[in-house]
PDB file of C-alpha atoms in Angstrom:
ATOM      1  CA  SER A  80      81.264  97.649  99.837  1.00  0.00           C
ATOM      2  CA  MET A  81      83.690 100.315  99.879  1.00  0.00           C
ATOM      3  CA  ASP A  82      82.761 103.550 101.048  1.00  0.00           C
ATOM      4  CA  ARG A  83      84.525 106.753 100.112  1.00  0.00           C
ATOM      5  CA  GLY A  84      86.034 107.470 103.569  1.00  0.00           C
ATOM      6  CA  GLY A  85      87.469 105.215 106.289  1.00  0.00           C
ATOM      7  CA  PHE A  86      88.053 101.523 106.080  1.00  0.00           C
ATOM      8  CA  SER A  87      85.735  99.659 108.296  1.00  0.00           C
ATOM      9  CA  LYS A  88      86.917  96.951 110.486  1.00  0.00           C
ATOM     10  CA  LYS A  89      84.069  94.745 109.328  1.00  0.00           C
ATOM     11  CA  ILE A  90      85.047  94.990 105.810  1.00  0.00           C
ATOM     12  CA  LYS A  91      85.891  91.709 104.103  1.00  0.00           C
ATOM     13  CA  PRO A  92      88.661  92.369 101.592  1.00  0.00           C
ATOM     14  CA  PHE A  93      88.435  91.085  98.023  1.00  0.00           C
ATOM     15  CA  ALA A  94      90.863  88.478  96.848  1.00  0.00           C
ATOM     16  CA  HIS A  95      92.890  90.820  94.693  1.00  0.00           C
ATOM     17  CA  GLN A  96      93.425  93.191  97.647  1.00  0.00           C
ATOM     18  CA  ILE A  97      94.575  90.412  99.922  1.00  0.00           C
ATOM     19  CA  ALA A  98      97.025  89.212  97.007  1.00  0.00           C
ATOM     20  CA  ALA A  99      98.278  92.752  96.450  1.00  0.00           C
ATOM     21  CA  TRP A 100      98.846  93.299 100.215  1.00  0.00           C
ATOM     22  CA  GLU A 101     100.929  89.909 100.438  1.00  0.00           C
ATOM     23  CA  ALA A 102     103.173  90.977  97.327  1.00  0.00           C
ATOM     24  CA  LEU A 103     103.622  94.471  98.636  1.00  0.00           C
ATOM     25  CA  VAL A 104     103.930  93.971 102.260  1.00  0.00           C
ATOM     26  CA  HIS A 105     105.307  90.448 102.752  1.00  0.00           C
ATOM     27  CA  GLU A 106     107.274  89.875  99.513  1.00  0.00           C
ATOM     28  CA  GLY A 107     108.337  93.547  98.855  1.00  0.00           C
ATOM     29  CA  LYS A 108     107.383  93.464  95.173  1.00  0.00           C
ATOM     30  CA  SER A 109     106.068  95.993  92.702  1.00  0.00           C
ATOM     31  CA  ILE A 110     102.639  95.124  91.301  1.00  0.00           C
ATOM     32  CA  VAL A 111     100.175  95.808  88.607  1.00  0.00           C
ATOM     33  CA  VAL A 112      96.502  95.942  89.504  1.00  0.00           C
ATOM     34  CA  THR A 113      93.795  95.767  86.927  1.00  0.00           C
ATOM     35  CA  SER A 114      90.177  95.439  88.159  1.00  0.00           C
ATOM     36  CA  GLY A 115      86.900  97.181  87.239  1.00  0.00           C
ATOM     37  CA  THR A 116      85.925 100.799  88.463  1.00  0.00           C
ATOM     38  CA  GLY A 117      84.848 100.682  91.999  1.00  0.00           C
ATOM     39  CA  SER A 118      86.597  97.500  92.865  1.00  0.00           C
ATOM     40  CA  GLY A 119      88.806  98.770  95.535  1.00  0.00           C
ATOM     41  CA  LYS A 120      91.895  99.422  93.720  1.00  0.00           C
ATOM     42  CA  THR A 121      93.030 102.080  95.750  1.00  0.00           C
ATOM     43  CA  GLU A 122      93.093  99.744  98.623  1.00  0.00           C
ATOM     44  CA  CYS A 123      95.294  97.591  97.167  1.00  0.00           C
ATOM     45  CA  PHE A 124      98.286  99.926  97.500  1.00  0.00           C
ATOM     46  CA  MET A 125      97.064 102.667 100.130  1.00  0.00           C
ATOM     47  CA  VAL A 126      96.581  99.913 102.966  1.00  0.00           C
ATOM     48  CA  PRO A 127     100.186  98.871 102.597  1.00  0.00           C
ATOM     49  CA  ILE A 128     101.401 102.508 102.370  1.00  0.00           C
ATOM     50  CA  LEU A 129      99.652 103.814 105.338  1.00  0.00           C
ATOM     51  CA  ASN A 130     100.572 100.595 107.249  1.00  0.00           C
ATOM     52  CA  ASP A 131     104.380 101.454 106.306  1.00  0.00           C
ATOM     53  CA  LEU A 132     103.876 105.079 107.562  1.00  0.00           C
ATOM     54  CA  ALA A 133     102.237 104.339 110.588  1.00  0.00           C
ATOM     55  CA  ARG A 134     105.009 101.921 111.613  1.00  0.00           C
ATOM     56  CA  GLU A 135     107.612 104.533 110.897  1.00  0.00           C
ATOM     57  CA  TYR A 136     105.687 107.257 113.059  1.00  0.00           C
ATOM     58  CA  GLU A 137     105.334 104.771 116.001  1.00  0.00           C
ATOM     59  CA  GLU A 138     109.177 104.094 115.995  1.00  0.00           C
ATOM     60  CA  SER A 139     109.946 107.744 115.981  1.00  0.00           C
ATOM     61  CA  LEU A 140     106.861 109.320 117.354  1.00  0.00           C
ATOM     62  CA  GLN A 141     108.244 112.306 115.256  1.00  0.00           C
ATOM     63  CA  PRO A 142     105.935 114.073 112.541  1.00  0.00           C
ATOM     64  CA  LEU A 143     106.839 112.416 109.172  1.00  0.00           C
ATOM     65  CA  VAL A 144     108.678 115.095 106.931  1.00  0.00           C
ATOM     66  CA  GLY A 145     109.640 114.213 103.278  1.00  0.00           C
ATOM     67  CA  VAL A 146     107.855 112.335 100.362  1.00  0.00           C
ATOM     68  CA  ARG A 147     107.873 108.437 101.151  1.00  0.00           C
ATOM     69  CA  ALA A 148     104.880 108.099  98.522  1.00  0.00           C
ATOM     70  CA  LEU A 149     104.470 109.500  95.295  1.00  0.00           C
ATOM     71  CA  PHE A 150     101.172 108.888  93.584  1.00  0.00           C
ATOM     72  CA  ILE A 151     100.815 110.018  89.745  1.00  0.00           C
ATOM     73  CA  TYR A 152      97.379 110.534  88.608  1.00  0.00           C
ATOM     74  CA  PRO A 153      96.454 111.626  84.927  1.00  0.00           C
ATOM     75  CA  LEU A 154      93.802 114.121  85.754  1.00  0.00           C
ATOM     76  CA  ASN A 155      93.253 116.744  88.495  1.00  0.00           C
ATOM     77  CA  ALA A 156      89.889 115.322  88.856  1.00  0.00           C
ATOM     78  CA  LEU A 157      91.416 111.641  89.746  1.00  0.00           C
ATOM     79  CA  ILE A 158      93.756 113.661  92.136  1.00  0.00           C
ATOM     80  CA  ASN A 159      90.982 115.478  93.963  1.00  0.00           C
ATOM     81  CA  SER A 160      88.826 112.388  94.231  1.00  0.00           C
ATOM     82  CA  GLN A 161      91.344 110.768  96.564  1.00  0.00           C
ATOM     83  CA  ARG A 162      91.067 113.867  99.348  1.00  0.00           C
ATOM     84  CA  ASP A 163      87.841 112.563 101.248  1.00  0.00           C
ATOM     85  CA  ARG A 164      89.765 109.018 101.576  1.00  0.00           C
ATOM     86  CA  LEU A 165      93.037 110.364 102.667  1.00  0.00           C
ATOM     87  CA  ARG A 166      91.522 112.812 104.902  1.00  0.00           C
ATOM     88  CA  ALA A 167      89.400 109.845 106.705  1.00  0.00           C
ATOM     89  CA  TRP A 168      92.376 107.407 106.651  1.00  0.00           C
ATOM     90  CA  THR A 169      95.024 110.124 108.327  1.00  0.00           C
ATOM     91  CA  SER A 170      92.704 112.047 110.372  1.00  0.00           C
ATOM     92  CA  GLU A 171      93.627 110.013 113.409  1.00  0.00           C
ATOM     93  CA  PHE A 172      97.372 111.002 113.222  1.00  0.00           C
ATOM     94  CA  GLY A 173      96.644 114.527 113.344  1.00  0.00           C
ATOM     95  CA  GLY A 174      99.691 116.217 111.709  1.00  0.00           C
ATOM     96  CA  ASP A 175     102.104 113.408 112.169  1.00  0.00           C
ATOM     97  CA  ILE A 176     101.038 111.544 108.686  1.00  0.00           C
ATOM     98  CA  ARG A 177     100.104 114.153 106.207  1.00  0.00           C
ATOM     99  CA  PHE A 178      99.171 114.309 102.614  1.00  0.00           C
ATOM    100  CA  CYS A 179      99.292 117.052  99.713  1.00  0.00           C
ATOM    101  CA  LEU A 180      97.223 116.962  96.614  1.00  0.00           C
ATOM    102  CA  TYR A 181      99.751 119.093  94.326  1.00  0.00           C
ATOM    103  CA  ASN A 182      98.533 120.140  90.968  1.00  0.00           C
ATOM    104  CA  GLY A 183      98.294 123.704  89.360  1.00  0.00           C
ATOM    105  CA  ASN A 184      95.216 124.880  91.366  1.00  0.00           C
ATOM    106  CA  THR A 185      97.312 124.423  94.767  1.00  0.00           C
ATOM    107  CA  PRO A 186      97.053 128.089  96.401  1.00  0.00           C
ATOM    108  CA  GLN A 187     100.328 129.631  97.084  1.00  0.00           C
ATOM    109  CA  GLU A 188      99.202 130.420 100.676  1.00  0.00           C
ATOM    110  CA  LEU A 189      96.012 130.119 102.897  1.00  0.00           C
ATOM    111  CA  PRO A 190      95.099 131.698 106.102  1.00  0.00           C
ATOM    112  CA  GLN A 191      96.430 129.904 109.248  1.00  0.00           C
ATOM    113  CA  ALA A 192      92.742 129.052 110.390  1.00  0.00           C
ATOM    114  CA  GLU A 193      92.238 127.291 107.163  1.00  0.00           C
ATOM    115  CA  ARG A 194      95.462 125.209 107.492  1.00  0.00           C
ATOM    116  CA  ASP A 195      94.599 124.290 111.286  1.00  0.00           C
ATOM    117  CA  ALA A 196      91.289 123.101 110.293  1.00  0.00           C
ATOM    118  CA  HIS A 197      93.146 120.124 108.336  1.00  0.00           C
ATOM    119  CA  PRO A 198      96.219 119.536 110.053  1.00  0.00           C
ATOM    120  CA  ASN A 199      96.566 116.143 107.989  1.00  0.00           C
ATOM    121  CA  GLU A 200      96.465 117.870 104.705  1.00  0.00           C
ATOM    122  CA  VAL A 201      98.919 120.322 103.583  1.00  0.00           C
ATOM    123  CA  LEU A 202      96.775 122.823 101.636  1.00  0.00           C
ATOM    124  CA  ASP A 203      99.138 125.454 100.106  1.00  0.00           C
ATOM    125  CA  ARG A 204     102.592 125.529  98.591  1.00  0.00           C
ATOM    126  CA  LYS A 205     104.185 127.568 101.199  1.00  0.00           C
ATOM    127  CA  ARG A 206     103.273 124.742 103.823  1.00  0.00           C
ATOM    128  CA  LEU A 207     104.356 122.124 101.097  1.00  0.00           C
ATOM    129  CA  TRP A 208     107.884 123.880 100.977  1.00  0.00           C
ATOM    130  CA  ALA A 209     108.526 124.361 104.616  1.00  0.00           C
ATOM    131  CA  SER A 210     107.339 120.822 105.482  1.00  0.00           C
ATOM    132  CA  PRO A 211     106.923 118.244 102.621  1.00  0.00           C
ATOM    133  CA  PRO A 212     104.594 115.575 103.779  1.00  0.00           C
ATOM    134  CA  PRO A 213     105.080 111.812 103.456  1.00  0.00           C
ATOM    135  CA  MET A 214     102.298 111.432 100.717  1.00  0.00           C
ATOM    136  CA  LEU A 215     102.339 113.753  97.562  1.00  0.00           C
ATOM    137  CA  VAL A 216      99.546 113.086  95.137  1.00  0.00           C
ATOM    138  CA  THR A 217     100.180 114.845  91.943  1.00  0.00           C
ATOM    139  CA  ASN A 218     100.437 114.514  88.173  1.00  0.00           C
ATOM    140  CA  ALA A 219     103.125 114.217  85.481  1.00  0.00           C
ATOM    141  CA  THR A 220     103.221 117.915  84.525  1.00  0.00           C
ATOM    142  CA  MET A 221     103.624 118.955  88.232  1.00  0.00           C
ATOM    143  CA  LEU A 222     106.575 116.534  88.550  1.00  0.00           C
ATOM    144  CA  GLU A 223     108.321 117.700  85.753  1.00  0.00           C
ATOM    145  CA  TYR A 224     107.904 121.233  87.155  1.00  0.00           C
ATOM    146  CA  MET A 225     109.024 120.022  90.615  1.00  0.00           C
ATOM    147  CA  LEU A 226     112.375 118.755  89.127  1.00  0.00           C
ATOM    148  CA  VAL A 227     113.390 122.067  87.682  1.00  0.00           C
ATOM    149  CA  ARG A 228     111.641 124.735  89.781  1.00  0.00           C
ATOM    150  CA  THR A 229     113.619 126.537  92.273  1.00  0.00           C
ATOM    151  CA  GLN A 230     110.857 127.018  94.689  1.00  0.00           C
ATOM    152  CA  ASP A 231     110.193 123.404  94.449  1.00  0.00           C
ATOM    153  CA  ALA A 232     113.806 122.324  95.596  1.00  0.00           C
ATOM    154  CA  PRO A 233     112.972 122.077  99.294  1.00  0.00           C
ATOM    155  CA  ILE A 234     110.449 119.241  98.560  1.00  0.00           C
ATOM    156  CA  ILE A 235     113.175 117.213  96.889  1.00  0.00           C
ATOM    157  CA  ASN A 236     115.886 118.148  99.412  1.00  0.00           C
ATOM    158  CA  ALA A 237     113.605 117.165 102.396  1.00  0.00           C
ATOM    159  CA  SER A 238     112.950 113.845 100.662  1.00  0.00           C
ATOM    160  CA  GLN A 239     116.409 112.684  99.894  1.00  0.00           C
ATOM    161  CA  GLY A 240     116.674 108.940 100.188  1.00  0.00           C
ATOM    162  CA  LYS A 241     112.997 108.649 101.710  1.00  0.00           C
ATOM    163  CA  LEU A 242     111.062 107.844  98.504  1.00  0.00           C
ATOM    164  CA  GLU A 243     109.560 104.097  98.893  1.00  0.00           C
ATOM    165  CA  TRP A 244     106.454 103.894  96.835  1.00  0.00           C
ATOM    166  CA  VAL A 245     105.445 105.232  93.398  1.00  0.00           C
ATOM    167  CA  VAL A 246     102.088 104.740  92.278  1.00  0.00           C
ATOM    168  CA  LEU A 247     101.095 105.190  88.598  1.00  0.00           C
ATOM    169  CA  ASP A 248      97.228 105.388  88.365  1.00  0.00           C
ATOM    170  CA  GLU A 249      95.278 104.602  85.090  1.00  0.00           C
ATOM    171  CA  ALA A 250      98.664 103.357  83.750  1.00  0.00           C
ATOM    172  CA  HIS A 251      96.870 102.021  80.558  1.00  0.00           C
ATOM    173  CA  SER A 252      96.132 105.747  79.567  1.00  0.00           C
ATOM    174  CA  TYR A 253      99.978 106.470  78.914  1.00  0.00           C
ATOM    175  CA  ILE A 254     100.542 105.040  75.393  1.00  0.00           C
ATOM    176  CA  GLY A 255     103.367 105.710  72.728  1.00  0.00           C
ATOM    177  CA  SER A 256     105.568 108.718  73.268  1.00  0.00           C
ATOM    178  CA  GLN A 257     103.649 110.010  76.411  1.00  0.00           C
ATOM    179  CA  ALA A 258     104.383 106.422  78.094  1.00  0.00           C
ATOM    180  CA  ALA A 259     108.080 106.753  77.045  1.00  0.00           C
ATOM    181  CA  GLU A 260     108.127 110.244  78.561  1.00  0.00           C
ATOM    182  CA  VAL A 261     106.594 109.100  81.663  1.00  0.00           C
ATOM    183  CA  ALA A 262     109.055 106.309  82.308  1.00  0.00           C
ATOM    184  CA  LEU A 263     112.018 108.585  81.608  1.00  0.00           C
ATOM    185  CA  LEU A 264     110.426 111.079  84.322  1.00  0.00           C
ATOM    186  CA  ILE A 265     109.956 108.367  86.755  1.00  0.00           C
ATOM    187  CA  ARG A 266     113.894 107.577  86.436  1.00  0.00           C
ATOM    188  CA  ARG A 267     114.650 111.471  86.663  1.00  0.00           C
ATOM    189  CA  VAL A 268     112.442 111.495  89.933  1.00  0.00           C
ATOM    190  CA  LEU A 269     114.405 108.573  91.502  1.00  0.00           C
ATOM    191  CA  HIS A 270     117.597 110.131  90.598  1.00  0.00           C
ATOM    192  CA  ALA A 271     116.490 113.470  91.989  1.00  0.00           C
ATOM    193  CA  PHE A 272     115.006 112.057  95.088  1.00  0.00           C
ATOM    194  CA  GLY A 273     118.485 109.897  95.838  1.00  0.00           C
ATOM    195  CA  VAL A 274     117.020 106.499  95.411  1.00  0.00           C
ATOM    196  CA  THR A 275     117.688 103.436  93.294  1.00  0.00           C
ATOM    197  CA  PRO A 276     114.899 101.425  91.764  1.00  0.00           C
ATOM    198  CA  ASP A 277     115.512  98.402  93.931  1.00  0.00           C
ATOM    199  CA  GLN A 278     114.505 100.650  96.938  1.00  0.00           C
ATOM    200  CA  VAL A 279     111.328 101.623  95.605  1.00  0.00           C
ATOM    201  CA  ARG A 280     107.910  99.453  95.337  1.00  0.00           C
ATOM    202  CA  PHE A 281     106.086 100.548  92.251  1.00  0.00           C
ATOM    203  CA  VAL A 282     102.316 100.162  91.857  1.00  0.00           C
ATOM    204  CA  ALA A 283     100.635 100.688  88.286  1.00  0.00           C
ATOM    205  CA  THR A 284      96.863 100.579  88.189  1.00  0.00           C
TER     206      THR A 284
END
């Protein structure tokens, strides 16, 4: 059974998780994961992404700055549901492998004491702009703003050529014109981040 926090060493992965890891890590493919609620879909992509980030960090021993992995969730509730997990999985790295949940509720600026309490999570916009983390969890509306808002430009500037993962959660919820809009948005994102589709692995769940 998966708990919301860490990933236990005793856990026996599901067959679909192993298949996803093989495809993403060893074959460098993009994948679609379809399985029921609570069946460990998040681990299918999060383990390979964290593995990549941990390796990159071990090679440089410098805190990772700039977005490598972009997670697009349709609802703020789904974005917030990732917080416990991401805190648990990145806590060992302190501020070296960070994440940010970026939506309309992300505050402009928090007191330094609050920031220091969670060095692995970027909690406010000022810090996000000053030092964009390697993992950015957001929604299509915020992404749209990010591409046009001057104050968000530092996120894109610090991430040039670094984007390697795009995760589209609840992909089945995008239908008709909305699906077309998201497809075009992702194209614009790749262009803005200075990468080509063949440099990015895509995961749809």
